[in-house]
Amino acid sequence: MKILVTGGAGFMGSHLVDYLINEGNEVTVLDDLSGGFKDNVNKQATFMKGSINDVELVNKAVDEVDVIFHLAAYAAEGLSHFIKHFNYENNLIGSINLINAAINNNVKRFVFTSSMAVYGTNQTPFDESLTPNPEDSYGISKYAVERELAITHELFGMKYVIIRPHNVYGVRQNIGDPYRNVIGIFMNRIMQGKPPRIYGDGEQTRAFSYIDDIVPCLAKSAFIRAAEGQIINLGAAEPTNINDLAEMVLRAMGSNLKSIHTPPRHEVKHAFCTIKKSEEILGYKTKVHLMEGIQKMAEWAKRVGPRKSKVWEKYEVEKNLPSFWKVLK
Ligand SMILES: NC(=O)c1ccc[n+]([C@@H]2O[C@H](COP(=O)([O-])OP(=O)(O)OC[C@H]3O[C@@H](n4cnc5c(N)ncnc54)[C@H](O)[C@@H]3O)[C@@H](O)[C@H]2O)c1
């Protein structure tokens, strides 16, 4: 099958590409390397370097493709309030370019990695039947794309699947991004002799999901009839608070540092999902439990070493920006 993976040089995308190639598919990767790395891209994939905002390139990439996995995005929930224009251009308009091309090229199935961010503050555990209530620009853009896909199906018959992964972590995650992926941020800081920095009291909870448990289900979602037109949460069910998480990361990294706390930021306090639908439709199972996954990632992180933080050059809004993001510049 001919498959396009946008964001295939990134963390989840590159693992997905490996899996799809292993299964005998012909894979093209479209990625602008803004958050991913060329080294992540499977040598057997065709690599197109460029943005989903480049309409001409998108049309070329989608030509004669059967299935699209659309993962390209800048997924920094908290930061998205301060880079709204960039967020919507990259995550929403870029997705629309891809949807247009998919319609025009009669793509058979469009798999979109949305996010748990669409739920916002909502009743936990988040169930797919809840009415979304996104509280940040990133979540709003993801929800808008979800709606676009539903309407696109109604009008043009294009089949789609919406996957809402939650807090995926593991080998190849971009640990150099100081704005997202808490486990990677902690590891990168610890390797530089800096303690984990926790927003507020650290009692906020998330369910962390190891990449190896996610990828087969994500890949299969394009080929399972029961997944068509569905919204499916994907990831672990067990919530962990950030204080405990920091302790686990410190242990895995073999560090004696002690976490520090900063003032809280605007974020959803408790965010974890139901997994029944993914178990039933995609055969999801948590095989790699949190401490084991953190240990695997820590071994890898220590091998590759700390990554220089990529700091945002110019925030679009400076008002209410967390103070330590200001000093990153
Ligand atoms: N990792 C998670 O916990 C998680 C949770 C929920 C949803 N998601 C979604 O899954 C997808 C993959 O996330 P990830 O964690 O692998 O992130 P990632 O940053 O590692 O991967 C995203 C990739 O997209 C590329 N990209 C970004 N903007 C682009 C553009 N305009 N044109 C072309 N390429 C572009 C980046 O270079 C990067 O390689 C994203 O859509 C994200 O929103 C991730």
Short mmCIF file of C-alpha atoms in Angstrom, two decimals, residues 11-317:
data_model
loop_
_atom_site.label_atom_id
_atom_site.label_comp_id
_atom_site.label_asym_id
_atom_site.label_seq_id
_atom_site.Cartn_x
_atom_site.Cartn_y
_atom_site.Cartn_z
CA PHE A 11 8.96 10.90 17.54
CA MET A 12 5.70 9.00 16.94
CA GLY A 13 5.86 9.39 13.16
CA SER A 14 9.28 7.76 12.80
CA HIS A 15 8.26 4.71 14.84
CA LEU A 16 5.08 4.48 12.80
CA VAL A 17 7.06 4.61 9.54
CA ASP A 18 9.32 1.78 10.75
CA TYR A 19 6.27 -0.32 11.58
CA LEU A 20 4.53 0.36 8.24
CA ILE A 21 7.68 -0.43 6.25
CA ASN A 22 8.13 -3.65 8.21
CA GLU A 23 4.60 -4.58 7.18
CA GLY A 24 5.60 -4.21 3.53
CA ASN A 25 4.14 -0.79 2.71
CA GLU A 26 5.66 1.86 0.46
CA VAL A 27 6.06 4.94 2.64
CA THR A 28 6.70 8.60 1.90
CA VAL A 29 7.54 11.00 4.73
CA LEU A 30 6.73 14.70 4.54
CA ASP A 31 8.40 16.63 7.32
CA ASP A 32 9.94 20.10 7.59
CA LEU A 33 12.30 18.98 10.40
CA SER A 34 11.05 21.80 12.63
CA GLY A 35 10.67 19.33 15.48
CA GLY A 36 11.98 16.08 14.05
CA PHE A 37 15.31 14.78 12.77
CA LYS A 38 16.44 13.37 9.42
CA ASP A 39 18.25 10.57 11.30
CA ASN A 40 14.90 9.32 12.58
CA VAL A 41 13.63 8.65 9.06
CA ASN A 42 13.73 5.03 7.94
CA LYS A 43 16.19 4.65 5.04
CA GLN A 44 13.61 2.72 3.04
CA ALA A 45 11.12 5.59 3.11
CA THR A 46 11.03 8.35 0.51
CA PHE A 47 11.79 11.55 2.36
CA MET A 48 10.34 14.88 1.25
CA LYS A 49 11.64 17.78 3.29
CA GLY A 50 9.08 20.54 3.48
CA SER A 51 6.03 21.93 5.15
CA ILE A 52 2.37 21.00 5.05
CA ASN A 53 1.91 24.72 4.50
CA ASP A 54 3.47 24.38 1.05
CA VAL A 55 0.38 23.56 -1.02
CA GLU A 56 2.31 22.55 -4.14
CA LEU A 57 4.52 20.17 -2.20
CA VAL A 58 1.54 18.73 -0.34
CA ASN A 59 -0.21 18.00 -3.66
CA LYS A 60 2.92 16.26 -4.90
CA ALA A 61 3.26 14.21 -1.72
CA VAL A 62 -0.38 13.08 -1.80
CA ASP A 63 -0.36 12.08 -5.47
CA GLU A 64 -1.39 8.41 -5.85
CA VAL A 65 -1.35 7.80 -2.12
CA ASP A 66 -3.84 5.28 -0.63
CA VAL A 67 -3.57 6.22 3.02
CA ILE A 68 -2.44 9.33 4.88
CA PHE A 69 -1.30 9.34 8.49
CA HIS A 70 -1.27 13.00 9.44
CA LEU A 71 1.03 13.57 12.41
CA ALA A 72 2.83 16.80 11.49
CA ALA A 73 2.09 19.44 14.10
CA TYR A 74 3.75 21.55 16.74
CA ALA A 75 2.30 20.02 19.86
CA ALA A 76 3.08 22.45 22.66
CA GLU A 77 -0.17 22.91 24.54
CA GLY A 78 0.94 25.48 27.11
CA LEU A 79 3.01 27.50 24.66
CA SER A 80 0.26 27.60 22.05
CA HIS A 81 -1.46 30.52 23.88
CA PHE A 82 1.61 32.64 23.16
CA ILE A 83 2.14 31.59 19.53
CA LYS A 84 -1.48 31.52 18.40
CA HIS A 85 -0.90 32.60 14.82
CA PHE A 86 1.85 30.06 14.30
CA ASN A 87 -0.25 27.38 15.97
CA TYR A 88 -3.27 27.85 13.72
CA GLU A 89 -1.22 28.24 10.56
CA ASN A 90 0.86 25.15 11.25
CA ASN A 91 -1.63 22.85 12.93
CA LEU A 92 -4.93 23.93 11.36
CA ILE A 93 -4.22 25.49 7.95
CA GLY A 94 -1.50 22.91 7.25
CA SER A 95 -4.03 20.16 8.00
CA ILE A 96 -6.58 21.80 5.71
CA ASN A 97 -4.02 21.77 2.86
CA LEU A 98 -3.65 18.07 3.39
CA ILE A 99 -7.40 17.41 3.56
CA ASN A 100 -7.92 19.34 0.30
CA ALA A 101 -5.23 17.27 -1.40
CA ALA A 102 -6.66 14.06 0.04
CA ILE A 103 -10.12 14.83 -1.36
CA ASN A 104 -8.73 15.76 -4.77
CA ASN A 105 -6.61 12.61 -4.93
CA ASN A 106 -9.32 10.22 -3.70
CA VAL A 107 -7.29 9.08 -0.71
CA LYS A 108 -8.87 5.97 0.77
CA ARG A 109 -8.25 6.59 4.45
CA PHE A 110 -7.06 9.62 6.43
CA VAL A 111 -5.77 8.95 9.95
CA PHE A 112 -5.39 12.03 12.08
CA THR A 113 -3.54 12.19 15.38
CA SER A 114 -5.65 14.59 17.36
CA SER A 115 -5.04 14.96 21.06
CA MET A 116 -6.47 14.55 24.50
CA ALA A 117 -6.17 18.36 24.61
CA VAL A 118 -9.58 18.54 22.91
CA TYR A 119 -11.26 17.49 26.18
CA GLY A 120 -10.00 20.46 28.22
CA THR A 121 -11.31 20.47 31.78
CA ASN A 122 -13.83 17.70 31.65
CA GLN A 123 -15.09 14.72 33.56
CA THR A 124 -12.27 12.19 34.08
CA PRO A 125 -11.53 9.68 32.78
CA PHE A 126 -12.18 11.35 29.43
CA ASP A 127 -14.51 9.27 27.32
CA GLU A 128 -14.80 9.72 23.55
CA SER A 129 -18.49 10.58 23.93
CA LEU A 130 -17.78 13.73 26.00
CA THR A 131 -18.35 17.11 24.39
CA PRO A 132 -14.90 18.60 23.74
CA ASN A 133 -13.95 21.70 25.67
CA PRO A 134 -10.41 22.59 24.53
CA GLU A 135 -8.70 25.23 26.65
CA ASP A 136 -5.66 26.06 24.59
CA SER A 137 -5.01 27.06 20.99
CA TYR A 138 -3.38 23.73 20.23
CA GLY A 139 -6.44 21.79 21.43
CA ILE A 140 -8.78 24.12 19.55
CA SER A 141 -6.87 23.54 16.30
CA LYS A 142 -6.98 19.77 16.81
CA TYR A 143 -10.72 19.89 17.42
CA ALA A 144 -11.28 22.04 14.33
CA VAL A 145 -9.47 19.44 12.20
CA GLU A 146 -11.58 16.67 13.74
CA ARG A 147 -14.74 18.53 12.72
CA GLU A 148 -13.35 19.20 9.24
CA LEU A 149 -12.75 15.48 8.75
CA ALA A 150 -16.28 14.61 9.84
CA ILE A 151 -17.77 17.15 7.44
CA THR A 152 -15.38 16.12 4.67
CA HIS A 153 -16.64 12.58 5.06
CA GLU A 154 -20.26 13.73 4.85
CA LEU A 155 -19.69 15.82 1.74
CA PHE A 156 -17.02 13.89 -0.14
CA GLY A 157 -17.14 10.41 1.37
CA MET A 158 -13.50 10.44 2.47
CA LYS A 159 -12.94 7.81 5.16
CA TYR A 160 -11.10 8.89 8.26
CA VAL A 161 -10.05 7.85 11.75
CA ILE A 162 -9.36 10.20 14.63
CA ILE A 163 -6.87 8.99 17.20
CA ARG A 164 -6.44 10.92 20.43
CA PRO A 165 -3.11 9.76 21.87
CA HIS A 166 -2.29 10.70 25.42
CA ASN A 167 1.13 11.59 26.82
CA VAL A 168 3.22 9.29 24.69
CA TYR A 169 6.90 9.04 25.61
CA GLY A 170 9.94 6.98 24.69
CA VAL A 171 13.05 6.63 22.58
CA ARG A 172 13.54 9.35 19.90
CA GLN A 173 11.36 11.92 21.66
CA ASN A 174 12.66 15.44 21.15
CA ILE A 175 14.11 16.01 24.63
CA GLY A 176 15.55 19.37 23.54
CA ASP A 177 12.18 21.11 23.41
CA PRO A 178 11.71 22.97 26.70
CA TYR A 179 8.00 23.60 26.09
CA ARG A 180 6.55 20.09 25.86
CA ASN A 181 6.94 16.40 26.78
CA VAL A 182 7.51 16.51 30.51
CA ILE A 183 9.52 13.27 30.77
CA GLY A 184 11.97 14.41 28.08
CA ILE A 185 12.27 17.87 29.66
CA PHE A 186 13.09 16.31 33.04
CA MET A 187 15.70 13.99 31.50
CA ASN A 188 17.37 16.77 29.52
CA ARG A 189 17.57 18.96 32.64
CA ILE A 190 18.91 16.16 34.84
CA MET A 191 21.68 15.43 32.32
CA GLN A 192 22.69 19.09 32.64
CA GLY A 193 22.75 18.87 36.44
CA LYS A 194 19.46 20.80 36.74
CA PRO A 195 16.55 19.47 38.85
CA PRO A 196 13.10 18.67 37.39
CA ARG A 197 11.00 21.81 37.50
CA ILE A 198 7.35 21.21 38.42
CA TYR A 199 4.51 23.66 37.78
CA GLY A 200 2.51 24.36 40.93
CA ASP A 201 2.00 21.65 43.56
CA GLY A 202 2.73 18.77 41.16
CA GLU A 203 -0.55 17.08 42.02
CA GLN A 204 -1.77 17.36 38.43
CA THR A 205 -2.24 13.92 36.82
CA ARG A 206 -1.62 12.43 33.39
CA ALA A 207 -1.54 8.86 32.03
CA PHE A 208 1.79 8.21 30.30
CA SER A 209 1.94 5.81 27.37
CA TYR A 210 5.03 4.09 26.03
CA ILE A 211 5.56 4.44 22.28
CA ASP A 212 5.82 0.68 21.59
CA ASP A 213 2.28 0.17 22.93
CA ILE A 214 0.91 2.96 20.73
CA VAL A 215 2.41 2.40 17.30
CA PRO A 216 0.85 -0.96 16.30
CA CYS A 217 -2.63 0.33 17.23
CA LEU A 218 -2.10 3.60 15.39
CA ALA A 219 -0.90 1.72 12.29
CA LYS A 220 -3.76 -0.77 12.39
CA SER A 221 -6.38 1.96 12.69
CA ALA A 222 -6.08 2.64 8.96
CA PHE A 223 -6.97 -0.92 8.01
CA ILE A 224 -9.64 -1.95 10.52
CA ARG A 225 -13.19 -1.46 9.25
CA ALA A 226 -14.58 -0.85 12.77
CA ALA A 227 -12.25 2.15 13.18
CA GLU A 228 -13.73 4.02 10.21
CA GLY A 229 -15.22 7.37 11.20
CA GLN A 230 -14.40 6.75 14.85
CA ILE A 231 -12.74 8.87 17.50
CA ILE A 232 -10.47 6.68 19.63
CA ASN A 233 -8.42 7.54 22.71
CA LEU A 234 -5.08 5.78 22.56
CA GLY A 235 -2.75 5.21 25.49
CA ALA A 236 -2.43 4.05 29.06
CA ALA A 237 -5.25 4.34 31.61
CA GLU A 238 -3.33 4.67 34.87
CA PRO A 239 -2.90 8.30 35.98
CA THR A 240 0.31 9.41 37.71
CA ASN A 241 0.93 12.75 39.36
CA ILE A 242 3.86 14.89 38.30
CA ASN A 243 5.61 14.70 41.71
CA ASP A 244 5.72 10.89 41.47
CA LEU A 245 6.72 11.09 37.83
CA ALA A 246 9.69 13.33 38.67
CA GLU A 247 10.82 10.85 41.34
CA MET A 248 10.65 7.99 38.84
CA VAL A 249 12.65 9.91 36.24
CA LEU A 250 15.29 10.88 38.83
CA ARG A 251 15.59 7.23 39.88
CA ALA A 252 15.88 6.00 36.29
CA MET A 253 18.53 8.60 35.56
CA GLY A 254 20.45 7.63 38.73
CA SER A 255 20.30 11.21 40.02
CA ASN A 256 20.24 12.58 43.57
CA LEU A 257 18.79 15.94 42.50
CA LYS A 258 15.58 17.19 44.16
CA SER A 259 12.67 18.60 42.18
CA ILE A 260 11.84 22.28 42.44
CA HIS A 261 8.41 23.91 42.11
CA THR A 262 7.46 27.02 40.12
CA PRO A 263 4.17 28.97 40.19
CA PRO A 264 1.33 27.05 38.51
CA ARG A 265 0.54 27.73 34.87
CA HIS A 266 -2.78 27.70 33.04
CA GLU A 267 -3.31 24.00 32.40
CA VAL A 268 -5.88 21.27 32.86
CA LYS A 269 -5.35 19.71 36.31
CA HIS A 270 -6.43 16.12 35.66
CA ALA A 271 -6.26 14.60 32.21
CA PHE A 272 -6.52 10.89 31.55
CA CYS A 273 -8.74 8.82 29.31
CA THR A 274 -10.89 5.74 29.05
CA ILE A 275 -9.29 3.00 26.96
CA LYS A 276 -12.21 0.62 26.38
CA LYS A 277 -12.75 1.67 22.79
CA SER A 278 -9.08 1.27 21.85
CA GLU A 279 -9.03 -2.15 23.51
CA GLU A 280 -12.11 -3.26 21.61
CA ILE A 281 -11.34 -1.80 18.20
CA LEU A 282 -7.54 -1.66 18.05
CA GLY A 283 -6.57 -4.37 20.56
CA TYR A 284 -4.77 -1.86 22.78
CA LYS A 285 -3.02 -3.24 25.86
CA THR A 286 -0.55 -1.55 28.19
CA LYS A 287 2.43 -3.85 27.94
CA VAL A 288 5.19 -1.45 28.99
CA HIS A 289 4.46 -0.04 32.43
CA LEU A 290 5.63 3.39 33.44
CA MET A 291 8.80 2.65 35.39
CA GLU A 292 9.96 0.16 32.75
CA GLY A 293 9.28 2.63 29.94
CA ILE A 294 11.02 5.46 31.75
CA GLN A 295 14.01 3.20 32.31
CA LYS A 296 14.18 2.33 28.58
CA MET A 297 13.96 5.98 27.64
CA ALA A 298 16.52 6.99 30.29
CA GLU A 299 19.04 4.48 28.91
CA TRP A 300 18.57 5.93 25.44
CA ALA A 301 18.72 9.55 26.70
CA LYS A 302 21.97 8.88 28.54
CA ARG A 303 23.40 7.32 25.40
CA VAL A 304 22.55 10.30 23.16
CA GLY A 305 23.25 12.89 25.87
CA PRO A 306 21.60 16.24 26.58
CA ARG A 307 20.18 18.20 23.70
CA LYS A 308 20.54 21.96 23.40
CA SER A 309 17.15 23.53 24.06
CA LYS A 310 15.48 25.04 21.02
CA VAL A 311 14.12 28.31 22.28
CA TRP A 312 11.26 30.19 20.60
CA GLU A 313 12.81 33.25 18.89
CA LYS A 314 9.88 35.59 19.30
CA TYR A 315 6.70 34.97 21.26
CA GLU A 316 3.60 36.51 19.65
CA VAL A 317 2.21 37.37 23.08
#
